[in-house]
Coordinates of N, CA, C and O in Angstrom, one line a residue:
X1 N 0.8 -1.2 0.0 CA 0.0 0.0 0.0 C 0.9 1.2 0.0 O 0.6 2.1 -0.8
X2 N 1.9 1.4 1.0 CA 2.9 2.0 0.9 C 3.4 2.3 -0.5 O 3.4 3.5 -1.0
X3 N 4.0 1.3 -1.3 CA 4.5 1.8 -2.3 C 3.6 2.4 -3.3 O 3.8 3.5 -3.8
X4 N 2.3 1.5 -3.6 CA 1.4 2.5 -4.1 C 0.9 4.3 -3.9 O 0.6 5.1 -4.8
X5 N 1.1 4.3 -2.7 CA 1.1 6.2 -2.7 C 2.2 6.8 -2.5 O 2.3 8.0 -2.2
X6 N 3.4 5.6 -2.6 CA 4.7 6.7 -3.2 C 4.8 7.1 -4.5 O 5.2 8.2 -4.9
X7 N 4.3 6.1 -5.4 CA 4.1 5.9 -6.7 C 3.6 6.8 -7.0 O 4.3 7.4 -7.8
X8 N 2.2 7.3 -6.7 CA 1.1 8.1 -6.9 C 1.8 9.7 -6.9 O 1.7 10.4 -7.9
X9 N 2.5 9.9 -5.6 CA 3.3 11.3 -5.5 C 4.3 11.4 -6.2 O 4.8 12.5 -6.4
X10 N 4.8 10.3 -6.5 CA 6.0 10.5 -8.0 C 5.3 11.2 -8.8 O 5.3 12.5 -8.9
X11 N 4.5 9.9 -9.6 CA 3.5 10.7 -11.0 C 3.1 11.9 -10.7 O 3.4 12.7 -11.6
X12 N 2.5 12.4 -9.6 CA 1.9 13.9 -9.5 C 3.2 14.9 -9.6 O 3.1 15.9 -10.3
X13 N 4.3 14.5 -9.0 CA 5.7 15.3 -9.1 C 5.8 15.3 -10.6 O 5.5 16.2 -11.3
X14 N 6.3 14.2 -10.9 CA 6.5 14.3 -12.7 C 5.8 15.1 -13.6 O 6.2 16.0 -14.4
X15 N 4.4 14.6 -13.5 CA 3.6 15.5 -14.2 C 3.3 16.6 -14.0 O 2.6 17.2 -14.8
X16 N 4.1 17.2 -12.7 CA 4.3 18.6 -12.6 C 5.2 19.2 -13.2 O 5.1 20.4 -13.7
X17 N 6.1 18.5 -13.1 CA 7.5 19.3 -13.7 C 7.5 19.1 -15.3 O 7.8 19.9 -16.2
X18 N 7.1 18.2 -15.4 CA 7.0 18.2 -17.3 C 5.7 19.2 -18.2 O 5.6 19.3 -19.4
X19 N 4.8 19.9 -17.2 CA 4.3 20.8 -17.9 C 4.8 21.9 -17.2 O 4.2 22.8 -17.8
X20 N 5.5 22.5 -16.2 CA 6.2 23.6 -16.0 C 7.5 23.6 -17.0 O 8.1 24.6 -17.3
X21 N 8.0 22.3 -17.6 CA 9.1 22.6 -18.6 C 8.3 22.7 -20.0 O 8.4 23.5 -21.0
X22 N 7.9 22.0 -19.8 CA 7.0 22.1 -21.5 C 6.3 23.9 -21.8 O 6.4 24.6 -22.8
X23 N 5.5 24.3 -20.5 CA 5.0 25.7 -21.2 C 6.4 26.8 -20.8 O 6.3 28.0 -21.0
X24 N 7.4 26.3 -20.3 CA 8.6 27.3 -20.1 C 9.3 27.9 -21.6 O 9.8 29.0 -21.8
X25 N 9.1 26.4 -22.6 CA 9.6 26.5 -23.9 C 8.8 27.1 -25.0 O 9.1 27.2 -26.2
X26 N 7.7 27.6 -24.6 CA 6.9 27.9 -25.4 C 6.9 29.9 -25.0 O 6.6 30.1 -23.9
X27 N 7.2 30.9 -25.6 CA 7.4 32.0 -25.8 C 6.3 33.0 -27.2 O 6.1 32.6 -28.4
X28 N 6.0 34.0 -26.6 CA 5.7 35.2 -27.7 C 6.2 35.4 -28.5 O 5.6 35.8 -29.5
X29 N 7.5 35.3 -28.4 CA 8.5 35.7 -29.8 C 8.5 34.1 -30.4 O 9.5 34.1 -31.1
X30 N 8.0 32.9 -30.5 CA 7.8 31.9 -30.8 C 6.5 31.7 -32.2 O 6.6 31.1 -33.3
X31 N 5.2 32.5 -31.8 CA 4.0 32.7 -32.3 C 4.6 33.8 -33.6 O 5.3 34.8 -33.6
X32 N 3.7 33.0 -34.8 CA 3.7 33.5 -36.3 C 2.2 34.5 -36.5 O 1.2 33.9 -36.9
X33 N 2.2 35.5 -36.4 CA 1.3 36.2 -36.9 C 1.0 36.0 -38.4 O 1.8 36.2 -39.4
X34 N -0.1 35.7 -38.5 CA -0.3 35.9 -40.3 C -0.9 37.4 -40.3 O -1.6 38.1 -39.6
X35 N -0.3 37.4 -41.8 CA -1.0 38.8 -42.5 C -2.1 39.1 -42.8 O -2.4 38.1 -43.5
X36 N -2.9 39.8 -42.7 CA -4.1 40.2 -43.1 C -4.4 40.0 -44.4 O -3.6 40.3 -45.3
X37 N -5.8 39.3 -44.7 CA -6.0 39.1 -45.9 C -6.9 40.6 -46.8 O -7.9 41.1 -46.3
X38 N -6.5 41.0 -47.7 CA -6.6 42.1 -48.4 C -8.6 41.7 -49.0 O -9.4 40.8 -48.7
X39 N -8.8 42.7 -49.7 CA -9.8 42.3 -50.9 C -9.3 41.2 -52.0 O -8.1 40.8 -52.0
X40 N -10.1 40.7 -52.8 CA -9.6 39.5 -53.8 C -10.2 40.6 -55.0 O -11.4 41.0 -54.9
X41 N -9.5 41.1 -55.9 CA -9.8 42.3 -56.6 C -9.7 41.3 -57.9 O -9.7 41.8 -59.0
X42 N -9.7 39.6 -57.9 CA -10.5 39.2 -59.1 C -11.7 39.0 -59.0 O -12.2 38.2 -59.7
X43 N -12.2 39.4 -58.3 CA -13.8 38.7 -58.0 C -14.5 39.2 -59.9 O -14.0 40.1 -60.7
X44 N -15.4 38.4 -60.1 CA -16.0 38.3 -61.1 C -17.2 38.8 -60.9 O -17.8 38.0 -60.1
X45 N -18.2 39.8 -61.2 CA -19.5 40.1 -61.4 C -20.1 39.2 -62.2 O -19.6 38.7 -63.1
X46 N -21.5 39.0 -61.6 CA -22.1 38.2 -61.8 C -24.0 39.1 -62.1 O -24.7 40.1 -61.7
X47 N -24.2 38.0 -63.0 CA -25.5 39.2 -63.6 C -26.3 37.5 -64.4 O -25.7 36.6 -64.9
X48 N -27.5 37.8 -64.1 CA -28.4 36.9 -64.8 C -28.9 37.1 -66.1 O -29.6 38.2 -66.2
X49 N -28.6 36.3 -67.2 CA -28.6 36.9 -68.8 C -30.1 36.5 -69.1 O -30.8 37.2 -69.8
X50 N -30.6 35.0 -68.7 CA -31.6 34.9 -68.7 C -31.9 33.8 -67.4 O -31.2 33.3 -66.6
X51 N -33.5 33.7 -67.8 CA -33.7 32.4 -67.1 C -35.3 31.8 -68.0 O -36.1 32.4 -68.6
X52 N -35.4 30.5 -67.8 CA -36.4 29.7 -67.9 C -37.3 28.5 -66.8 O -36.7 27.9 -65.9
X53 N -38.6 28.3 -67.1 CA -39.1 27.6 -66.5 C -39.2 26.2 -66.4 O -39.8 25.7 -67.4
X54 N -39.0 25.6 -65.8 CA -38.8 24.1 -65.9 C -40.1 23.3 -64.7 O -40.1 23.5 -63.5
X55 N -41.0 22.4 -65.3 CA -41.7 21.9 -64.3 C -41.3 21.8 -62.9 O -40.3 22.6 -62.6
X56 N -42.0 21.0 -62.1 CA -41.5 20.8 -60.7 C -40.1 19.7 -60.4 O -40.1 18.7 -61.1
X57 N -39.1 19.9 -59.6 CA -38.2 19.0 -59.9 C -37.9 18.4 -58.7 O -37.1 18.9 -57.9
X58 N -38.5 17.4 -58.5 CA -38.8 16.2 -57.3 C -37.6 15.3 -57.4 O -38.0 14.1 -57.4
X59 N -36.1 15.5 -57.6 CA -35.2 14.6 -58.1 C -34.2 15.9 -57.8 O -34.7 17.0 -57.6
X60 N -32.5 15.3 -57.6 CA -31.6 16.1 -57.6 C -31.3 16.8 -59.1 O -30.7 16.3 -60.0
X61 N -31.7 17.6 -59.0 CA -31.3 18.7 -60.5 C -30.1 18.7 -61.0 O -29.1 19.1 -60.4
X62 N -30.2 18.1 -62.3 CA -29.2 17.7 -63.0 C -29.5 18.7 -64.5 O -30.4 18.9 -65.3
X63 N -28.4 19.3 -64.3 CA -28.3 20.6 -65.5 C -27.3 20.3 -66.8 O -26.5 21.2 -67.0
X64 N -27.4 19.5 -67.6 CA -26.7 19.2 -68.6 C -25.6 20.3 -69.6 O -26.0 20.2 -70.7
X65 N -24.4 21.2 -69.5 CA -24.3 22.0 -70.2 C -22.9 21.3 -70.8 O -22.0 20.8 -70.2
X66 N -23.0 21.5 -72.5 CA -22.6 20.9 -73.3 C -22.2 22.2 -74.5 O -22.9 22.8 -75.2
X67 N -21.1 22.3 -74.3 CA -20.4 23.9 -75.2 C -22.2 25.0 -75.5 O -22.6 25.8 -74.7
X68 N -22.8 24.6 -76.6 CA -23.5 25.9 -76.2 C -24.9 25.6 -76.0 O -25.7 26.5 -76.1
X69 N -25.2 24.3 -75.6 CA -26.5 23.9 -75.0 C -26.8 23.3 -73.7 O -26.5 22.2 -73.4
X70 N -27.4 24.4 -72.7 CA -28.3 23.2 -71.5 C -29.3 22.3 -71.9 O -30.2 22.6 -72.7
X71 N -29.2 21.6 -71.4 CA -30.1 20.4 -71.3 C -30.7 20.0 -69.9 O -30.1 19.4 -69.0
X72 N -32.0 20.4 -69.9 CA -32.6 20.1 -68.4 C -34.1 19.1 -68.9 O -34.7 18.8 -70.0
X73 N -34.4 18.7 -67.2 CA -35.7 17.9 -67.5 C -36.2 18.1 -66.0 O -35.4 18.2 -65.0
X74 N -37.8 18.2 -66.1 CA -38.7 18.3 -65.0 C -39.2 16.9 -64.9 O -39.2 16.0 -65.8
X75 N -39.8 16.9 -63.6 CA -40.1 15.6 -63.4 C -41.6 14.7 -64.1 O -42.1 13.6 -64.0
X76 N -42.0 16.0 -64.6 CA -43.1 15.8 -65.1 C -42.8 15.1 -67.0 O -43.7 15.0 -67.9
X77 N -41.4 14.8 -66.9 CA -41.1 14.5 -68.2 C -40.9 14.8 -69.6 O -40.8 14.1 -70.6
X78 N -40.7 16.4 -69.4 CA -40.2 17.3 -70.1 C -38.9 17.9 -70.2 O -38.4 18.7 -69.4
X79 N -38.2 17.3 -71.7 CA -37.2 17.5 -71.4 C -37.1 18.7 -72.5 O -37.9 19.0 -73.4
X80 N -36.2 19.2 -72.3 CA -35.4 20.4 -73.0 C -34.1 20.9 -73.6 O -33.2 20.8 -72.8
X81 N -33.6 21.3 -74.7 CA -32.1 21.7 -74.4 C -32.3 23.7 -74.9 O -33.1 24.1 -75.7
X82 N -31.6 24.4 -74.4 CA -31.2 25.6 -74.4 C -30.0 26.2 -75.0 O -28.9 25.8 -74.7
X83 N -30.4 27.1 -75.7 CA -29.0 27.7 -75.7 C -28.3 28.1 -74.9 O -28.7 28.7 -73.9
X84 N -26.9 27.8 -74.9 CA -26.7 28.7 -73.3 C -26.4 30.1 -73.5 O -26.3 30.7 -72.4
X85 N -26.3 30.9 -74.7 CA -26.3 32.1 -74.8 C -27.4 32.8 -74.1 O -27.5 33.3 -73.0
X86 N -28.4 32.7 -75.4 CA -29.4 33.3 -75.4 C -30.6 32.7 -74.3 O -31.4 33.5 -73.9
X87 N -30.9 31.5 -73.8 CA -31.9 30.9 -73.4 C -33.1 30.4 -74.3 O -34.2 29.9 -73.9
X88 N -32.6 30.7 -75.8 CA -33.9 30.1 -76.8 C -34.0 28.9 -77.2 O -33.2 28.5 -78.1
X89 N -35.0 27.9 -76.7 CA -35.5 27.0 -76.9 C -34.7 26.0 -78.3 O -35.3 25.8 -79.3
X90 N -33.7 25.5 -78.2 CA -33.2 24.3 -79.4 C -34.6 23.4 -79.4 O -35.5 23.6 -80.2
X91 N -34.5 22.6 -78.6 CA -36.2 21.7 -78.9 C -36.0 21.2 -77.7 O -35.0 21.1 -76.9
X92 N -37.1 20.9 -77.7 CA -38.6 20.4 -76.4 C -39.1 19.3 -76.5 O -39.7 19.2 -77.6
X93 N -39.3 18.0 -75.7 CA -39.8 17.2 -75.9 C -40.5 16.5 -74.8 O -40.7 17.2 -73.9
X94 N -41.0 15.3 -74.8 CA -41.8 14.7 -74.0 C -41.7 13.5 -74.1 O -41.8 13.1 -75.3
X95 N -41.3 12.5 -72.9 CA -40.7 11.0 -72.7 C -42.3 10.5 -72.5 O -42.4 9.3 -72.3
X96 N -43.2 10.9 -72.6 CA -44.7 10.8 -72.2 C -44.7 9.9 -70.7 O -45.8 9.3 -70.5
X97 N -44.1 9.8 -69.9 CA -43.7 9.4 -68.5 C -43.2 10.7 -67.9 O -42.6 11.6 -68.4
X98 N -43.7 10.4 -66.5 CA -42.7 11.0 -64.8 C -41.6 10.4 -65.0 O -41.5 9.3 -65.5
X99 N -40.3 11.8 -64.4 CA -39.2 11.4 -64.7 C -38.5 11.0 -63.6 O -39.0 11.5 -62.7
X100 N -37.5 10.2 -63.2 CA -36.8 9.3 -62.0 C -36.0 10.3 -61.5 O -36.1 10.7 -60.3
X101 N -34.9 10.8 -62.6 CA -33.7 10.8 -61.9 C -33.3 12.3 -63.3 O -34.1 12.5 -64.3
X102 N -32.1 12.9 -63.0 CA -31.7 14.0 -64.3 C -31.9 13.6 -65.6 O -32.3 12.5 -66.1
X103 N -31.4 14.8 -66.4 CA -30.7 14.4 -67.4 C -29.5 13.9 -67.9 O -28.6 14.4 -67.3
X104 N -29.2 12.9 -68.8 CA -27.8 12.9 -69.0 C -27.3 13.4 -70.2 O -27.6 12.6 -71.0
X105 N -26.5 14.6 -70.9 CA -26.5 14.3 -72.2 C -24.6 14.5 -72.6 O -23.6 14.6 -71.9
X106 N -24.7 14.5 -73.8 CA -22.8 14.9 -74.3 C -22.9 16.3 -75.3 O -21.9 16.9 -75.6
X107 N -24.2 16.7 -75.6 CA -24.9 17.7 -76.0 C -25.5 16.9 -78.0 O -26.3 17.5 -78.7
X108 N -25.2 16.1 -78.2 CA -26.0 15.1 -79.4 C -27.2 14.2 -79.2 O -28.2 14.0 -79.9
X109 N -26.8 13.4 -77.5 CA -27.9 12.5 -76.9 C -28.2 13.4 -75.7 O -27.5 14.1 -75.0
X110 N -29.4 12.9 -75.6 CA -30.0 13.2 -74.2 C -30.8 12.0 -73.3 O -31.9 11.9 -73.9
X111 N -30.6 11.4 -72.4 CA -30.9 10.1 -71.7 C -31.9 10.7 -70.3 O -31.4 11.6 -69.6
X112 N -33.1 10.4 -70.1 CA -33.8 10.4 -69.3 C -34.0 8.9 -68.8 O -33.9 8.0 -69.6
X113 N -34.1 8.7 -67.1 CA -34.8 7.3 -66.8 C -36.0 7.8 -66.0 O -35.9 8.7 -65.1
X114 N -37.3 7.3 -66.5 CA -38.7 7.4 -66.4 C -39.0 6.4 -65.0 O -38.4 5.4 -64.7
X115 N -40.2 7.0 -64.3 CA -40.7 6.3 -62.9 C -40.9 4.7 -63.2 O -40.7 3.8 -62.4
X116 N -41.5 4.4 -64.5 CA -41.4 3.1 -65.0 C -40.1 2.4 -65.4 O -40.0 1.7 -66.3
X117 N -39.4 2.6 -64.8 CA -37.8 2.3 -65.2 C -37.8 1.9 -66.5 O -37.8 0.8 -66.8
X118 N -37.7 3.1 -67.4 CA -37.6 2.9 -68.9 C -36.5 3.9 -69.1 O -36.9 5.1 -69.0
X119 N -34.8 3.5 -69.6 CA -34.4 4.2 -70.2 C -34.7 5.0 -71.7 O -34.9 4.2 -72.6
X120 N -34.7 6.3 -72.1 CA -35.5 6.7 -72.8 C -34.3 7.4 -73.4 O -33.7 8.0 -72.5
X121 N -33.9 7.4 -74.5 CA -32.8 8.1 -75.3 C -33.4 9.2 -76.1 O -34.5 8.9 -76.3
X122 N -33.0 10.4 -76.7 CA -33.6 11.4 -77.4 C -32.1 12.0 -78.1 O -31.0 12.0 -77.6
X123 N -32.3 12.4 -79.3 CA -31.4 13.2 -80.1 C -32.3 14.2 -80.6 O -33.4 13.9 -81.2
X124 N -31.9 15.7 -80.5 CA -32.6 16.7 -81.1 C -34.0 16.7 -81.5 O -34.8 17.0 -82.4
X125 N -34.1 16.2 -80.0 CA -35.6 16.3 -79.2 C -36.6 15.2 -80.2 O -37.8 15.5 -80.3
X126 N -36.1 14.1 -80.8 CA -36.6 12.9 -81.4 C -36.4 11.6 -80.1 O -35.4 11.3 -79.4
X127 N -37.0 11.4 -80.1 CA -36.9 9.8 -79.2 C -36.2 9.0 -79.9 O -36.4 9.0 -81.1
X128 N -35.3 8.3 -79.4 CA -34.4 7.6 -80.5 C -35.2 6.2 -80.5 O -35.8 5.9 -81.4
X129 N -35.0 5.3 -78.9 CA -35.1 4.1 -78.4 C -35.5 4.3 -76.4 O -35.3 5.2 -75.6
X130 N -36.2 3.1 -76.5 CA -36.4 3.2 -74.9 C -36.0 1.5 -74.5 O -36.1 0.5 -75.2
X131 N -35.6 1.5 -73.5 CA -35.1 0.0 -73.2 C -35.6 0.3 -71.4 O -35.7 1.4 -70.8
X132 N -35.8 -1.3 -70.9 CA -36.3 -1.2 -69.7 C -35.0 -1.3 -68.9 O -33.8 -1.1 -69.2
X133 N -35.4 -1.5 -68.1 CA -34.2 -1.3 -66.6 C -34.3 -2.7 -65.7 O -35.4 -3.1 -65.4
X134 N -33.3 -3.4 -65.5 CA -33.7 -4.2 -64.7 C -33.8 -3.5 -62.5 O -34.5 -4.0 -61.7
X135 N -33.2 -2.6 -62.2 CA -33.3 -1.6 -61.1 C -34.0 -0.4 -61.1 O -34.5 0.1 -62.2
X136 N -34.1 0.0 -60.3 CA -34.4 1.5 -60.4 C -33.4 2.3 -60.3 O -32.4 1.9 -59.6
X137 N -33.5 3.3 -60.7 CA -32.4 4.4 -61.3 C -32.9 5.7 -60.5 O -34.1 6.0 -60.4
X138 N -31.8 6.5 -59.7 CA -31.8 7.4 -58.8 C -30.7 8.4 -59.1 O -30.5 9.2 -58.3
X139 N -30.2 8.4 -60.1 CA -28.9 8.9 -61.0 C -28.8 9.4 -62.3 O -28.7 8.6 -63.2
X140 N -28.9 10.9 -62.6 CA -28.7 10.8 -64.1 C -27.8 9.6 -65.0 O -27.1 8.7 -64.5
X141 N -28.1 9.7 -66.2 CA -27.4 8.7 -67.2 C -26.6 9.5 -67.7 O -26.8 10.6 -68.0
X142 N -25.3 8.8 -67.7 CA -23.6 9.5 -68.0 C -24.0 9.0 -69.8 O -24.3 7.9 -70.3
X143 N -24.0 10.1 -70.3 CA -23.9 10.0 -71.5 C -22.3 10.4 -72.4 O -21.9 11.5 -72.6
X144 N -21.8 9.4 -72.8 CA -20.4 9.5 -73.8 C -19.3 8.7 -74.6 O -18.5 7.9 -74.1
X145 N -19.4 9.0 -75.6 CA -18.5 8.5 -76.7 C -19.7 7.8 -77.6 O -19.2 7.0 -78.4
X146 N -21.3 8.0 -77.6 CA -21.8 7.4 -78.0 C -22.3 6.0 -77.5 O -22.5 5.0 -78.1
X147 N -22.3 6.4 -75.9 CA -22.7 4.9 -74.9 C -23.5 5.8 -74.0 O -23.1 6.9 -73.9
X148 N -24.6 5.4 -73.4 CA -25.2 5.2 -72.7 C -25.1 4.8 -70.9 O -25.8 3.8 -70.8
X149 N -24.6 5.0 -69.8 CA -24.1 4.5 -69.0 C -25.3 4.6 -67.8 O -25.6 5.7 -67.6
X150 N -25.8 4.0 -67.2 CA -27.1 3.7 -66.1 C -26.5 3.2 -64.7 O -26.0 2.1 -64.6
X151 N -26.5 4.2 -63.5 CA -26.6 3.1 -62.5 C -27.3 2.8 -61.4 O -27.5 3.5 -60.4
X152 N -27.8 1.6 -61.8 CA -29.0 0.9 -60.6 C -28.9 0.7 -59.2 O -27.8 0.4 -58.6
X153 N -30.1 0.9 -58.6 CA -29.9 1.2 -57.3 C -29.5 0.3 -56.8 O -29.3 0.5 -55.6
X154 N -29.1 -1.3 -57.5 CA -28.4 -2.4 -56.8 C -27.0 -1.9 -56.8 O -26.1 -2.4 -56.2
X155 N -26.9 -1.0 -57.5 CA -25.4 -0.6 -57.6 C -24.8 -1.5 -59.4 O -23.7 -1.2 -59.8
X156 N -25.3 -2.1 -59.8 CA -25.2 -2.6 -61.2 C -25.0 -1.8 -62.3 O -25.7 -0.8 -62.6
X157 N -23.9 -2.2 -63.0 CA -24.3 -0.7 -64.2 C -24.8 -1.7 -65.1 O -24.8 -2.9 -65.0
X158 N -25.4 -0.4 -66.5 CA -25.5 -1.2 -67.4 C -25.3 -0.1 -68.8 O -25.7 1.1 -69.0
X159 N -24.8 -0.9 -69.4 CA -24.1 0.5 -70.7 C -25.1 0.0 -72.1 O -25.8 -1.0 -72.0
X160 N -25.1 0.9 -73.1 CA -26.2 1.2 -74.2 C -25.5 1.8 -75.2 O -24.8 2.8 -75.1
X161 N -25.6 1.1 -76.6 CA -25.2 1.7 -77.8 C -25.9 2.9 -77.9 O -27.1 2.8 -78.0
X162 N -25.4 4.3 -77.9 CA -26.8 5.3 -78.2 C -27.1 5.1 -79.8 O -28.1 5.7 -80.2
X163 N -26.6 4.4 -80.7 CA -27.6 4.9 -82.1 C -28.5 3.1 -82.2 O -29.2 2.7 -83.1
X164 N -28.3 2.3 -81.0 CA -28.8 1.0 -81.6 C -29.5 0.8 -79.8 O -30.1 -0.2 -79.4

């Protein structure tokens, strides 16, 4: 028992002296002041050139922009592409289905997946092909190199010729 609370008053000695040495090393002239940060005199102005309406969007908003077209879709199944200059209407279409998940496009195709799990492909607002889904789809479709790319909520992908 004895040696136990000699022990005990070591440790408390030690651990005394090792933080009276430890904050002894530590000094004012030690601490780095940083400089004041200035204005950022690139800041970019920013101004809205246009805007459009898009149904209701019950899905993470997926904004397709492809050199000079957006490509958007509401969930009501309406899909779209825009100029991105001007905001005027390239073409407009309808998957005739509620839509799942974004758009996907490369700015040539545009890939919608519909609440019926139906992949639905479009070029210049034509319906190309629709193929079914074996999952449900919660993800825009990666659209490129002329493939189609889908991934199912099993986590499965599944890839698509876009002209076949």
């Amino acid at each position: 028992m004895a040696n136990h609370l000699f022990s005990a008053s070591w440790s408390r000695v030690l651990m005394t002296v090792l933080v009276v040495a430890l904050s002894a090393c530590a000094s004012k002239s030690d601490q780095v002041n940083a400089p004041e940060l200035g204005a950022n005199p690139a800041l970019l102005g920013v101004r809205t050139v246009w805007n459009t309406k898009i149904a209701k969007v019950d899905f993470p908003l997926q904004v397709k922009v492809d050199g000079a077209a957006v490509t958007l879709a509401g969930a009501d199944g309406v899909v779209q592409s825009l100029d991105a200059r001007t905001g005027a209407t390239l073409w407009r279409a309808e998957v005739g289905a509620p839509i799942s998940a974004g758009v996907g496009s490369d700015g040539r195709f545009a890939a919608v997946v519909t609440r019926d799990n139906e992949l639905v492909l479009l070029e210049a607002g034509q319906v190309l092909w629709r193929a079914r889904l074996p999952a449900q789809v919660f993800t825009a479709p990666l659209v490129a190199g002329e493939r189609v790319f889908v991934l199912g909520a099993d986590r499965g992908v599944a890839a698509f010729d876009a002209k076949t």
